[in-house]
Amino acid sequence: MPKKIILDVDPGIADAASIALAAYDPAVELLAVTSVGGNVPASAAAKNLQAIIEFLDPPRLPRIGMGTAPDGTLPITFRQVHGIDGLGGTPLPVAELRSQHPAEKVICDIVRSDPENVMIICMGPLTNIARAFRRDPELPKMLRHIYITGGAVNARGNISPCAEFNFYADPVSARIVWHSPCTKTLVPLDVTNKILLRLNDLEQFPDEKTKLGTLLRSMFIPAIRAYHQNYGLEGVHIHDLITYIAATHPRLFETSEMTGDVEVKGHITKGMTVFDFRRLPELSYSIDVITKIDADAVLDEIITGLNNASEQMEKRV
Ligand code: BDR
Ligand code: CA
């Protein structure tokens, strides 16, 4: 039985590549993709999502939901890595906005229509998920599982000294989701930092003459350059692609239950995930956290999935 999935994304380069994986993954039924503000503002994320879906043209179109900016937070983006448009400057045709359904409504409708069977993979700030939980308080218990790109256990932050970007962008929503009674797995920076996609890895991507191969190079080459300029690294992290594989190939990861919370206020620590490893922890909200990854096998799955997506896309041209 294919896994029933909703992707919540802020495209974002690895977000966009994850949509390609999911849209053509034979082991997945991609029910919906919802956009959220993060790497780029909410309106740009919505436009990118629509443009990517049109570009991928999957045989079964997922429902699309559009998010709006979170209430009461300062606007923050990650354009220093993802480029001004969020996709490394990729010239995608401007999408025609086909649907204006609010992301949280799409999430609620889909989960309610098939209780305990739908999994959400969150690749951006948790704004839409928290809104869905507020709109329908019974929803968390109806979810099969929620996977989250977010937080850091021992790793340093990637947007501030101690915070991971998705949690920093909307810590209040991150906390609401963390405290909610659903089965949830965190994929923190400690794990996603284990893979650095280098220029020579792109040789294993779909051929550069294919539609998807062209798109991927046009996003990842500028990102690799930006990583070098910003962090002095010789490759780019692909956090969200790793979260996708964690949800679809959990055997390639090890998980441990931890207790902790999200700092929502701190001047310097806003968005930081704080874990309590004492025997009698006071921070009692528990969450499964991925602690180990078979990095080579995960990268292989990503490359295989992208090549499969590309082959199917070429047949449709
Ligand atoms: C997250 O930050 C974003 O830039 C990426 O898209 C990913 O979701 C990792 O911290
Ligand atoms: Ca993302």
PDB file of N, CA and C in Angstrom, residues 58-96:
ATOM      1  N   PRO A  58       2.984  16.019 -12.831  1.00  0.00           N
ATOM      2  CA  PRO A  58       2.828  14.612 -12.444  1.00  0.00           C
ATOM      3  C   PRO A  58       1.521  14.033 -12.967  1.00  0.00           C
ATOM      4  N   PRO A  59       1.493  12.709 -13.207  1.00  0.00           N
ATOM      5  CA  PRO A  59       0.286  12.082 -13.762  1.00  0.00           C
ATOM      6  C   PRO A  59      -0.926  12.260 -12.850  1.00  0.00           C
ATOM      7  N   ARG A  60      -0.681  12.266 -11.536  1.00  0.00           N
ATOM      8  CA  ARG A  60      -1.814  12.509 -10.607  1.00  0.00           C
ATOM      9  C   ARG A  60      -1.529  13.797  -9.871  1.00  0.00           C
ATOM     10  N   LEU A  61      -2.295  14.820 -10.190  1.00  0.00           N
ATOM     11  CA  LEU A  61      -2.045  16.128  -9.580  1.00  0.00           C
ATOM     12  C   LEU A  61      -2.437  16.130  -8.105  1.00  0.00           C
ATOM     13  N   PRO A  62      -1.508  16.494  -7.235  1.00  0.00           N
ATOM     14  CA  PRO A  62      -1.890  16.614  -5.811  1.00  0.00           C
ATOM     15  C   PRO A  62      -2.735  17.864  -5.616  1.00  0.00           C
ATOM     16  N   ARG A  63      -3.495  17.896  -4.533  1.00  0.00           N
ATOM     17  CA  ARG A  63      -4.181  19.155  -4.180  1.00  0.00           C
ATOM     18  C   ARG A  63      -3.121  20.151  -3.736  1.00  0.00           C
ATOM     19  N   ILE A  64      -3.435  21.421  -3.919  1.00  0.00           N
ATOM     20  CA  ILE A  64      -2.465  22.444  -3.541  1.00  0.00           C
ATOM     21  C   ILE A  64      -3.108  23.387  -2.531  1.00  0.00           C
ATOM     22  N   GLY A  65      -2.363  23.699  -1.499  1.00  0.00           N
ATOM     23  CA  GLY A  65      -2.851  24.648  -0.498  1.00  0.00           C
ATOM     24  C   GLY A  65      -1.817  25.743  -0.316  1.00  0.00           C
ATOM     25  N   MET A  66      -2.293  26.945  -0.111  1.00  0.00           N
ATOM     26  CA  MET A  66      -1.375  28.085  -0.007  1.00  0.00           C
ATOM     27  C   MET A  66      -1.384  28.648   1.402  1.00  0.00           C
ATOM     28  N   GLY A  67      -0.201  28.842   1.925  1.00  0.00           N
ATOM     29  CA  GLY A  67      -0.087  29.415   3.267  1.00  0.00           C
ATOM     30  C   GLY A  67       0.087  30.927   3.203  1.00  0.00           C
ATOM     31  N   THR A  68      -0.211  31.563   4.314  1.00  0.00           N
ATOM     32  CA  THR A  68       0.058  33.002   4.429  1.00  0.00           C
ATOM     33  C   THR A  68       1.027  33.202   5.591  1.00  0.00           C
ATOM     34  N   ALA A  69       1.567  34.426   5.687  1.00  0.00           N
ATOM     35  CA  ALA A  69       2.611  34.688   6.686  1.00  0.00           C
ATOM     36  C   ALA A  69       2.106  34.412   8.102  1.00  0.00           C
ATOM     37  N   PRO A  70       2.985  33.942   8.980  1.00  0.00           N
ATOM     38  CA  PRO A  70       2.568  33.717  10.375  1.00  0.00           C
ATOM     39  C   PRO A  70       2.258  35.035  11.075  1.00  0.00           C
ATOM     40  N   ASP A  71       1.370  34.981  12.075  1.00  0.00           N
ATOM     41  CA  ASP A  71       1.000  36.205  12.790  1.00  0.00           C
ATOM     42  C   ASP A  71       2.105  36.567  13.773  1.00  0.00           C
ATOM     43  N   GLY A  72       2.386  37.839  13.839  1.00  0.00           N
ATOM     44  CA  GLY A  72       3.224  38.342  14.918  1.00  0.00           C
ATOM     45  C   GLY A  72       4.697  37.987  14.876  1.00  0.00           C
ATOM     46  N   THR A  73       5.196  37.469  13.747  1.00  0.00           N
ATOM     47  CA  THR A  73       6.644  37.216  13.713  1.00  0.00           C
ATOM     48  C   THR A  73       7.288  38.173  12.720  1.00  0.00           C
ATOM     49  N   LEU A  74       8.563  38.432  12.930  1.00  0.00           N
ATOM     50  CA  LEU A  74       9.280  39.310  12.018  1.00  0.00           C
ATOM     51  C   LEU A  74       9.548  38.553  10.725  1.00  0.00           C
ATOM     52  N   PRO A  75       9.459  39.250   9.582  1.00  0.00           N
ATOM     53  CA  PRO A  75       9.739  38.526   8.334  1.00  0.00           C
ATOM     54  C   PRO A  75      11.190  38.071   8.289  1.00  0.00           C
ATOM     55  N   ILE A  76      11.384  36.824   7.945  1.00  0.00           N
ATOM     56  CA  ILE A  76      12.744  36.288   7.857  1.00  0.00           C
ATOM     57  C   ILE A  76      12.775  35.374   6.635  1.00  0.00           C
ATOM     58  N   THR A  77      13.848  35.406   5.894  1.00  0.00           N
ATOM     59  CA  THR A  77      13.982  34.507   4.743  1.00  0.00           C
ATOM     60  C   THR A  77      15.368  33.871   4.797  1.00  0.00           C
ATOM     61  N   PHE A  78      15.615  32.938   3.868  1.00  0.00           N
ATOM     62  CA  PHE A  78      16.940  32.306   3.786  1.00  0.00           C
ATOM     63  C   PHE A  78      17.455  32.479   2.363  1.00  0.00           C
ATOM     64  N   ARG A  79      17.321  33.713   1.847  1.00  0.00           N
ATOM     65  CA  ARG A  79      17.683  33.953   0.446  1.00  0.00           C
ATOM     66  C   ARG A  79      19.191  33.914   0.223  1.00  0.00           C
ATOM     67  N   GLN A  80      19.960  34.059   1.312  1.00  0.00           N
ATOM     68  CA  GLN A  80      21.416  34.013   1.136  1.00  0.00           C
ATOM     69  C   GLN A  80      21.869  32.652   0.620  1.00  0.00           C
ATOM     70  N   VAL A  81      21.052  31.621   0.833  1.00  0.00           N
ATOM     71  CA  VAL A  81      21.374  30.283   0.337  1.00  0.00           C
ATOM     72  C   VAL A  81      20.499  29.911  -0.862  1.00  0.00           C
ATOM     73  N   HIS A  82      19.209  30.254  -0.780  1.00  0.00           N
ATOM     74  CA  HIS A  82      18.260  29.782  -1.798  1.00  0.00           C
ATOM     75  C   HIS A  82      18.076  30.761  -2.955  1.00  0.00           C
ATOM     76  N   GLY A  83      18.729  31.908  -2.873  1.00  0.00           N
ATOM     77  CA  GLY A  83      18.606  32.890  -3.947  1.00  0.00           C
ATOM     78  C   GLY A  83      17.396  33.775  -3.748  1.00  0.00           C
ATOM     79  N   ILE A  84      17.339  34.859  -4.499  1.00  0.00           N
ATOM     80  CA  ILE A  84      16.290  35.863  -4.314  1.00  0.00           C
ATOM     81  C   ILE A  84      14.899  35.265  -4.569  1.00  0.00           C
ATOM     82  N   ASP A  85      14.817  34.308  -5.506  1.00  0.00           N
ATOM     83  CA  ASP A  85      13.513  33.701  -5.830  1.00  0.00           C
ATOM     84  C   ASP A  85      13.261  32.419  -5.036  1.00  0.00           C
ATOM     85  N   GLY A  86      14.230  31.980  -4.237  1.00  0.00           N
ATOM     86  CA  GLY A  86      14.069  30.736  -3.461  1.00  0.00           C
ATOM     87  C   GLY A  86      14.503  29.500  -4.217  1.00  0.00           C
ATOM     88  N   LEU A  87      14.759  29.640  -5.522  1.00  0.00           N
ATOM     89  CA  LEU A  87      15.089  28.468  -6.341  1.00  0.00           C
ATOM     90  C   LEU A  87      16.412  28.677  -7.072  1.00  0.00           C
ATOM     91  N   GLY A  88      17.297  29.435  -6.464  1.00  0.00           N
ATOM     92  CA  GLY A  88      18.634  29.631  -7.040  1.00  0.00           C
ATOM     93  C   GLY A  88      18.641  30.411  -8.343  1.00  0.00           C
ATOM     94  N   GLY A  89      17.576  31.192  -8.572  1.00  0.00           N
ATOM     95  CA  GLY A  89      17.524  31.994  -9.806  1.00  0.00           C
ATOM     96  C   GLY A  89      17.049  31.189 -11.014  1.00  0.00           C
ATOM     97  N   THR A  90      16.343  30.089 -10.769  1.00  0.00           N
ATOM     98  CA  THR A  90      15.861  29.240 -11.868  1.00  0.00           C
ATOM     99  C   THR A  90      14.717  29.918 -12.619  1.00  0.00           C
ATOM    100  N   PRO A  91      14.853  30.059 -13.940  1.00  0.00           N
ATOM    101  CA  PRO A  91      13.788  30.738 -14.685  1.00  0.00           C
ATOM    102  C   PRO A  91      12.605  29.814 -14.978  1.00  0.00           C
ATOM    103  N   LEU A  92      11.754  29.593 -14.006  1.00  0.00           N
ATOM    104  CA  LEU A  92      10.546  28.792 -14.239  1.00  0.00           C
ATOM    105  C   LEU A  92       9.450  29.707 -14.776  1.00  0.00           C
ATOM    106  N   PRO A  93       8.665  29.204 -15.730  1.00  0.00           N
ATOM    107  CA  PRO A  93       7.567  30.044 -16.214  1.00  0.00           C
ATOM    108  C   PRO A  93       6.666  30.449 -15.050  1.00  0.00           C
ATOM    109  N   VAL A  94       6.184  31.681 -15.085  1.00  0.00           N
ATOM    110  CA  VAL A  94       5.333  32.152 -13.987  1.00  0.00           C
ATOM    111  C   VAL A  94       4.061  31.323 -13.971  1.00  0.00           C
ATOM    112  N   ALA A  95       3.767  30.804 -12.806  1.00  0.00           N
ATOM    113  CA  ALA A  95       2.621  29.911 -12.715  1.00  0.00           C
ATOM    114  C   ALA A  95       1.323  30.697 -12.612  1.00  0.00           C
ATOM    115  N   GLU A  96       0.300  30.057 -13.149  1.00  0.00           N
ATOM    116  CA  GLU A  96      -1.031  30.638 -13.007  1.00  0.00           C
ATOM    117  C   GLU A  96      -1.610  30.042 -11.729  1.00  0.00           C
TER     118      GLU A  96
END
